[in-house]
PDB file of C-alpha atoms in Angstrom:
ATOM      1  CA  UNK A1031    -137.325  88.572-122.668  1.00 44.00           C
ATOM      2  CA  UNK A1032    -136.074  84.626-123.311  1.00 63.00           C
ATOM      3  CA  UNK A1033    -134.605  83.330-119.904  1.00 76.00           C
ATOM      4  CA  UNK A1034    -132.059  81.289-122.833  1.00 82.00           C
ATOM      5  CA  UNK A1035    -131.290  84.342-124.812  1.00 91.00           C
ATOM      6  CA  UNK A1036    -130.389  86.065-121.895  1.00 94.00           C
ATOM      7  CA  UNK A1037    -128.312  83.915-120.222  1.00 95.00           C
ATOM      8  CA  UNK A1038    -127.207  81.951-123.383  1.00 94.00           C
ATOM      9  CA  UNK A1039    -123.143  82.490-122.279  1.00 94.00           C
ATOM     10  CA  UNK A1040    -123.431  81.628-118.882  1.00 95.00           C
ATOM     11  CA  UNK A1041    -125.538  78.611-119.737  1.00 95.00           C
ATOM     12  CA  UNK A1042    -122.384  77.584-122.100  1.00 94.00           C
ATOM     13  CA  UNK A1043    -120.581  77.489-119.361  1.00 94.00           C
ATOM     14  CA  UNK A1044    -122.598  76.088-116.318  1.00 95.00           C
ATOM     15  CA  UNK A1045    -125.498  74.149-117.914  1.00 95.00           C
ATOM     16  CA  UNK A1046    -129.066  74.389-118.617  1.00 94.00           C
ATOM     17  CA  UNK A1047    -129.948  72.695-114.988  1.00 96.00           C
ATOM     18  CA  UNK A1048    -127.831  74.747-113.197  1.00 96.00           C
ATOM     19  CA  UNK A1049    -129.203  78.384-114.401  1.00 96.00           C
ATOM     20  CA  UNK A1050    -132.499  77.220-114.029  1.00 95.00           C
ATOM     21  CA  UNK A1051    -131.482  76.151-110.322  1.00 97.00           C
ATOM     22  CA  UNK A1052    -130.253  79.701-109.853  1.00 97.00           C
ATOM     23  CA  UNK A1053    -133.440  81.012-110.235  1.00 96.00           C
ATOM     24  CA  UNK A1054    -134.849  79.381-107.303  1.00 97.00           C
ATOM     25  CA  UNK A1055    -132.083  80.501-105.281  1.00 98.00           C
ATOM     26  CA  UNK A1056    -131.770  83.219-102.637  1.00 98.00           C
ATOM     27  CA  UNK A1057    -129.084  85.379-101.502  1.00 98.00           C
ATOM     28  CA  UNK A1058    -128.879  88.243 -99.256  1.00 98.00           C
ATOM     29  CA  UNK A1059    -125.816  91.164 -99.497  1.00 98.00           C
ATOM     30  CA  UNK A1060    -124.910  92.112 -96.058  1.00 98.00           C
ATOM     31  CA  UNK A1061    -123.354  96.247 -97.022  1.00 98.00           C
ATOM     32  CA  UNK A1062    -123.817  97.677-100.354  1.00 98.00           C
ATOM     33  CA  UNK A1063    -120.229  99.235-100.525  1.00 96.00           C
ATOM     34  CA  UNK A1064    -117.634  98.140-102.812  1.00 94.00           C
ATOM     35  CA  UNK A1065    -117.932  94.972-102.393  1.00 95.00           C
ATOM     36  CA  UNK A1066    -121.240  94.603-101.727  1.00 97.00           C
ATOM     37  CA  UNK A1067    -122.930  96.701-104.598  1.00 97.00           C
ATOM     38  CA  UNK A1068    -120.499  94.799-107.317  1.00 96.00           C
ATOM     39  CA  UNK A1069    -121.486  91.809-105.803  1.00 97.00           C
ATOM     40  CA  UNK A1070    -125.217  92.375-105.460  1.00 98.00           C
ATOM     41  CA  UNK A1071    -125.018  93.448-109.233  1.00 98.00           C
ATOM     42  CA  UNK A1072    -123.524  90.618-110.377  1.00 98.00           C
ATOM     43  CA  UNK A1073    -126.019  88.000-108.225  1.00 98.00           C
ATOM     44  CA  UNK A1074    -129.210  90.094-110.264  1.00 98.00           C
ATOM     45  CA  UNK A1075    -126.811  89.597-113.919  1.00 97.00           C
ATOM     46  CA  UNK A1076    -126.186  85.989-112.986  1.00 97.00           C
ATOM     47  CA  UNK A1077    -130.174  85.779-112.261  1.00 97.00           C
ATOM     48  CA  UNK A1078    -130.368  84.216-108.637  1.00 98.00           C
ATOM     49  CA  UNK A1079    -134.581  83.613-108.377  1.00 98.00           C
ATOM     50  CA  UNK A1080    -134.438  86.136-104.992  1.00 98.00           C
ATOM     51  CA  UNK A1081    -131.932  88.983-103.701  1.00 98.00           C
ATOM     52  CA  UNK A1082    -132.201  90.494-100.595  1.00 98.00           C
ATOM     53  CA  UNK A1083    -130.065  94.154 -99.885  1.00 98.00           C
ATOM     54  CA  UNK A1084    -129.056  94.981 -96.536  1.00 98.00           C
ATOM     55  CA  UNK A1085    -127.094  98.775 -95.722  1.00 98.00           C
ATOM     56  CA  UNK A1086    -128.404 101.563 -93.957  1.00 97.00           C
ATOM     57  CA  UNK A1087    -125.872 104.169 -95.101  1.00 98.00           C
ATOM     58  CA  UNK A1088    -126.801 107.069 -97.788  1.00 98.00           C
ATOM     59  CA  UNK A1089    -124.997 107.530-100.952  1.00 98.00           C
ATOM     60  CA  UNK A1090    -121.818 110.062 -99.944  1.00 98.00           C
ATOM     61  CA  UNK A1091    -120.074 112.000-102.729  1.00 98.00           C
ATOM     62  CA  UNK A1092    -116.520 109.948-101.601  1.00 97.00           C
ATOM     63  CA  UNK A1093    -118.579 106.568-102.651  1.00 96.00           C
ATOM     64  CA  UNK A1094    -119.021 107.581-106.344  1.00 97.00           C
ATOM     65  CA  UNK A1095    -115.067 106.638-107.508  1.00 95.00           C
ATOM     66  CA  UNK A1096    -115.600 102.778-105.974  1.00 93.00           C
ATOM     67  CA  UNK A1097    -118.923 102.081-106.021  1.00 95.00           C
ATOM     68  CA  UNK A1098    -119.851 101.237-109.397  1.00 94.00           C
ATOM     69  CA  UNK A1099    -124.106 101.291-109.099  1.00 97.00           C
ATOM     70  CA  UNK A1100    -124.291 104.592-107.857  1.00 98.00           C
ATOM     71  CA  UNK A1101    -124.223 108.260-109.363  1.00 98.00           C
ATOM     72  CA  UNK A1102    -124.618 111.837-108.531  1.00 98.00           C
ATOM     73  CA  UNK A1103    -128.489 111.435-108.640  1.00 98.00           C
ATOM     74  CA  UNK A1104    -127.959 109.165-106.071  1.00 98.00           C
ATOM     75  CA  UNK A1105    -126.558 111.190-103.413  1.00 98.00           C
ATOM     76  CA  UNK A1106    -127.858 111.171-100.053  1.00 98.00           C
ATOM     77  CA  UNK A1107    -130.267 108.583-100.733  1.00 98.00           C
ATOM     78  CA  UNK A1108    -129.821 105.021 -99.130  1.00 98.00           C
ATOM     79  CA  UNK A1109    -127.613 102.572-100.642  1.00 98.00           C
ATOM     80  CA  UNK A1110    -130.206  99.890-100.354  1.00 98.00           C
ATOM     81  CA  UNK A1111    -133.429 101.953-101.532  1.00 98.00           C
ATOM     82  CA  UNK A1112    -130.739 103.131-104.716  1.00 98.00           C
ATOM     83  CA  UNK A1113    -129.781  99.205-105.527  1.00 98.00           C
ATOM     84  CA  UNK A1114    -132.957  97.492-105.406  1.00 98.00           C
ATOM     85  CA  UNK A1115    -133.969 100.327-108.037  1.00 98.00           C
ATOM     86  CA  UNK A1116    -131.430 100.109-110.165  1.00 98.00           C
ATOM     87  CA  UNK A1117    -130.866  96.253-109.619  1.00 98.00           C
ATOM     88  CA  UNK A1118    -134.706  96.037-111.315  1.00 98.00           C
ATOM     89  CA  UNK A1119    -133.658  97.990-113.877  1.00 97.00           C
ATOM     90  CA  UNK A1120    -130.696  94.898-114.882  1.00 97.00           C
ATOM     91  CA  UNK A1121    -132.886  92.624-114.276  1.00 97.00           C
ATOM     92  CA  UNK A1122    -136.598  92.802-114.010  1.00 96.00           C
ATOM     93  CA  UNK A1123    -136.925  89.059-113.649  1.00 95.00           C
ATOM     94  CA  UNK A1124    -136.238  88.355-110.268  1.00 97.00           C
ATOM     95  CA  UNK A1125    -136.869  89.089-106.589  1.00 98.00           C
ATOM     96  CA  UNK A1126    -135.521  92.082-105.158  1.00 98.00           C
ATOM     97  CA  UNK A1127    -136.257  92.946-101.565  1.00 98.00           C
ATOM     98  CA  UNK A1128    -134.362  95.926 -99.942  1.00 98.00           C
ATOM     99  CA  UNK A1129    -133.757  96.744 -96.320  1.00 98.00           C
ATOM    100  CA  UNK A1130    -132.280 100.398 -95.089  1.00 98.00           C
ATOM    101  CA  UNK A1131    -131.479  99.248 -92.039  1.00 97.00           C
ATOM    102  CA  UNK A1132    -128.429  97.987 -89.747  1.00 97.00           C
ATOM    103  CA  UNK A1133    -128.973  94.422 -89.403  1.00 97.00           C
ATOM    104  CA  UNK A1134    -128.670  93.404 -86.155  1.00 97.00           C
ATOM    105  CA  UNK A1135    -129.321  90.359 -83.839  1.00 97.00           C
ATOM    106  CA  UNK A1136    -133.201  92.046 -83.588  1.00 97.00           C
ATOM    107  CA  UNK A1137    -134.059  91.909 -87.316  1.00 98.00           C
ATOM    108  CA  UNK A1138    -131.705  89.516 -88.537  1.00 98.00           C
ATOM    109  CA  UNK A1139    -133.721  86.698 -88.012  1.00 96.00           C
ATOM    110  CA  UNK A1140    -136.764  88.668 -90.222  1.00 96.00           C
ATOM    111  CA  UNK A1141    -134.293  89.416 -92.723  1.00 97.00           C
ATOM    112  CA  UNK A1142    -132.362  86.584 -93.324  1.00 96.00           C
ATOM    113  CA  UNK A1143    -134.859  83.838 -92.945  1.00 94.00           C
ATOM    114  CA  UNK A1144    -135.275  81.079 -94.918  1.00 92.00           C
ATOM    115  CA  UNK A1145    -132.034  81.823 -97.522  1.00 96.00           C
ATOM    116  CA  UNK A1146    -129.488  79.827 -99.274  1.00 97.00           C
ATOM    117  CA  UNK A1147    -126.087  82.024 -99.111  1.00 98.00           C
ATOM    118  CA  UNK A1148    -125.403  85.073 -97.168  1.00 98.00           C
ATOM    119  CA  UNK A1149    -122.884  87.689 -98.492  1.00 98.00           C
ATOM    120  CA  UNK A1150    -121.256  89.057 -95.909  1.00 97.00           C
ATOM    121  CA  UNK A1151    -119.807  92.671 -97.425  1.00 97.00           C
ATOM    122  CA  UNK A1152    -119.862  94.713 -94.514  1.00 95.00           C
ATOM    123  CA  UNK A1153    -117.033  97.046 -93.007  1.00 90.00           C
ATOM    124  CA  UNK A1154    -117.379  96.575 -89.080  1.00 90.00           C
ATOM    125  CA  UNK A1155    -116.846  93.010 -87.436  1.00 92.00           C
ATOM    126  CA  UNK A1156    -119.694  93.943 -85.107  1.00 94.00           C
ATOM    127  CA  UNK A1157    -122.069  92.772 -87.890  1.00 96.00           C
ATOM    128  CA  UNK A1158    -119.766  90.162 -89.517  1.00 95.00           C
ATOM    129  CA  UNK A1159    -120.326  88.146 -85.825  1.00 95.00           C
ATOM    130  CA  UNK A1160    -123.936  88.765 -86.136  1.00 97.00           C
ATOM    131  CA  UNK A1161    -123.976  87.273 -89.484  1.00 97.00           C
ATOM    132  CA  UNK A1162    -121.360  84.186 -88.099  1.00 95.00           C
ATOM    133  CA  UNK A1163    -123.352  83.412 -85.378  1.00 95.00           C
ATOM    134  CA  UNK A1164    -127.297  83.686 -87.338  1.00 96.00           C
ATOM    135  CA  UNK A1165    -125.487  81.543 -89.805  1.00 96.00           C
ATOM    136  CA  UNK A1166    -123.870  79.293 -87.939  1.00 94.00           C
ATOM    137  CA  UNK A1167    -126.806  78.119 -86.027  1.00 94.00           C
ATOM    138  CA  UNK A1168    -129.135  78.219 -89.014  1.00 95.00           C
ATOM    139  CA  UNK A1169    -126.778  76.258 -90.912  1.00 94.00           C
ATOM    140  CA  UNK A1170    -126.407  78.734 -93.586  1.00 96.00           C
ATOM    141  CA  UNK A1171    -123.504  79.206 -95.902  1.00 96.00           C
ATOM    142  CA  UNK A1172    -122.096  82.865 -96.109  1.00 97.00           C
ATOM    143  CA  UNK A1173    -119.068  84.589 -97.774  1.00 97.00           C
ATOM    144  CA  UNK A1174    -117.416  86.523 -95.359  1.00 95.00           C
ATOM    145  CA  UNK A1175    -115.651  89.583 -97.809  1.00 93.00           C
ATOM    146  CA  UNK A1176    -113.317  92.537 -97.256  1.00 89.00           C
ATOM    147  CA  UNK A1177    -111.071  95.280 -98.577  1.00 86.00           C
ATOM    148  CA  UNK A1178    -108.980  97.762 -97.040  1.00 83.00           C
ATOM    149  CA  UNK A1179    -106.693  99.637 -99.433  1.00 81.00           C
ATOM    150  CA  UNK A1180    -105.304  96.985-101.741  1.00 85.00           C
ATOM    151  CA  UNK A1181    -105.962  94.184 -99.981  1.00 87.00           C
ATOM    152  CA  UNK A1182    -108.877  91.938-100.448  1.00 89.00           C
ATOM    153  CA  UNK A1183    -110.372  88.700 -98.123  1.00 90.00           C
ATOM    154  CA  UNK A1184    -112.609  86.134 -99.071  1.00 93.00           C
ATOM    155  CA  UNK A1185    -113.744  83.219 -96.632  1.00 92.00           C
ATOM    156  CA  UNK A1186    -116.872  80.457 -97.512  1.00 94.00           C
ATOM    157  CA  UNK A1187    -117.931  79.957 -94.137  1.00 94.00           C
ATOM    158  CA  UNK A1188    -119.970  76.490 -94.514  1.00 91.00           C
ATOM    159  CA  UNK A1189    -121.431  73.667 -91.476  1.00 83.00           C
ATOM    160  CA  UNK A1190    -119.218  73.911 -88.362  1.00 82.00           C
ATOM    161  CA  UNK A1191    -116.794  76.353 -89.160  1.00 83.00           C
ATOM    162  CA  UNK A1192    -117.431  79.674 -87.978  1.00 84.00           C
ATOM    163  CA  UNK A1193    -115.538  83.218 -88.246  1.00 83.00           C
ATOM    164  CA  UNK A1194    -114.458  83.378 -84.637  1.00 78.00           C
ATOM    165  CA  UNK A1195    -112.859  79.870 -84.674  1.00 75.00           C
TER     166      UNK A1195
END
């Protein structure tokens, strides 16, 4: 598959420089929900170089009306386990590293090393702090992203700035 074929419409729009700088780019998607899955699925479309999936919940049957990537097959298996496969199906051309796990400030230093945005999509600010403060002082830019009912939040959290200030 041609990496210009492929991309040919987004490379109208952003250059030929700037996809192929996306491919040597990491990200990481902090909760596969929602927010997260959509997002993770459009990071593998878009054709960042590496993607790493962070949830440790399973597939419920009340996740199937809002979370696009997931079906009925899917059902009681982890979110993260689910995306990577199906992630690899969309694109088999880059990186795709899955963990079904609850980050936390044990593994998040495993997980999240050495990447250039973190996504935060999770639903419990437990995490989201977790993610501020690993971030913070790493000096790594992250989205922090969330949704109850109709309402939607989005915050680039970048240098000195952190979610608790």
């Amino acid at each position: 598959m041609q990496t210009e074929e492929r991309y040919a419409p987004q490379i109208k729009f952003i250059g030929k420089k700037e996809q192929e700088m996306l491919a040597t780019k990491s990200a990481a998607v902090v909760g596969l929900g929602a927010l997260g899955s959509v997002a993770a699925e459009l990071l593998a479309r878009a054709g960042v170089g590496k993607l790493i999936l962070i949830d440790h919940d399973i597939v419920e049957l009340s996740n199937l009306q809002r979370q696009m990537i997931y079906d009925e097959n899917d059902l009681d298996k982890t979110k993260a386990s689910v995306a990577e496969v199906k992630l690899k199906e969309i694109n088999s051309g880059i990186k795709i590293i899955s963990y079904a796990e609850h980050l936390d400030e044990k593994n998040i230093g495993k997980i999240l090393d050495d990447l250039d945005v973190v996504l935060d999509c999770t639903d419990n600010f437990d995490t989201r702090f977790v993610i501020d403060e690993y971030c913070g002082k790493n000096m790594v830019p992250w989205v922090h992203a969330a949704a109850a009912g109709s309402v939607g939040n989005v915050l680039p959290i970048i240098g000195d700035f952190c979610l608790r200030c």
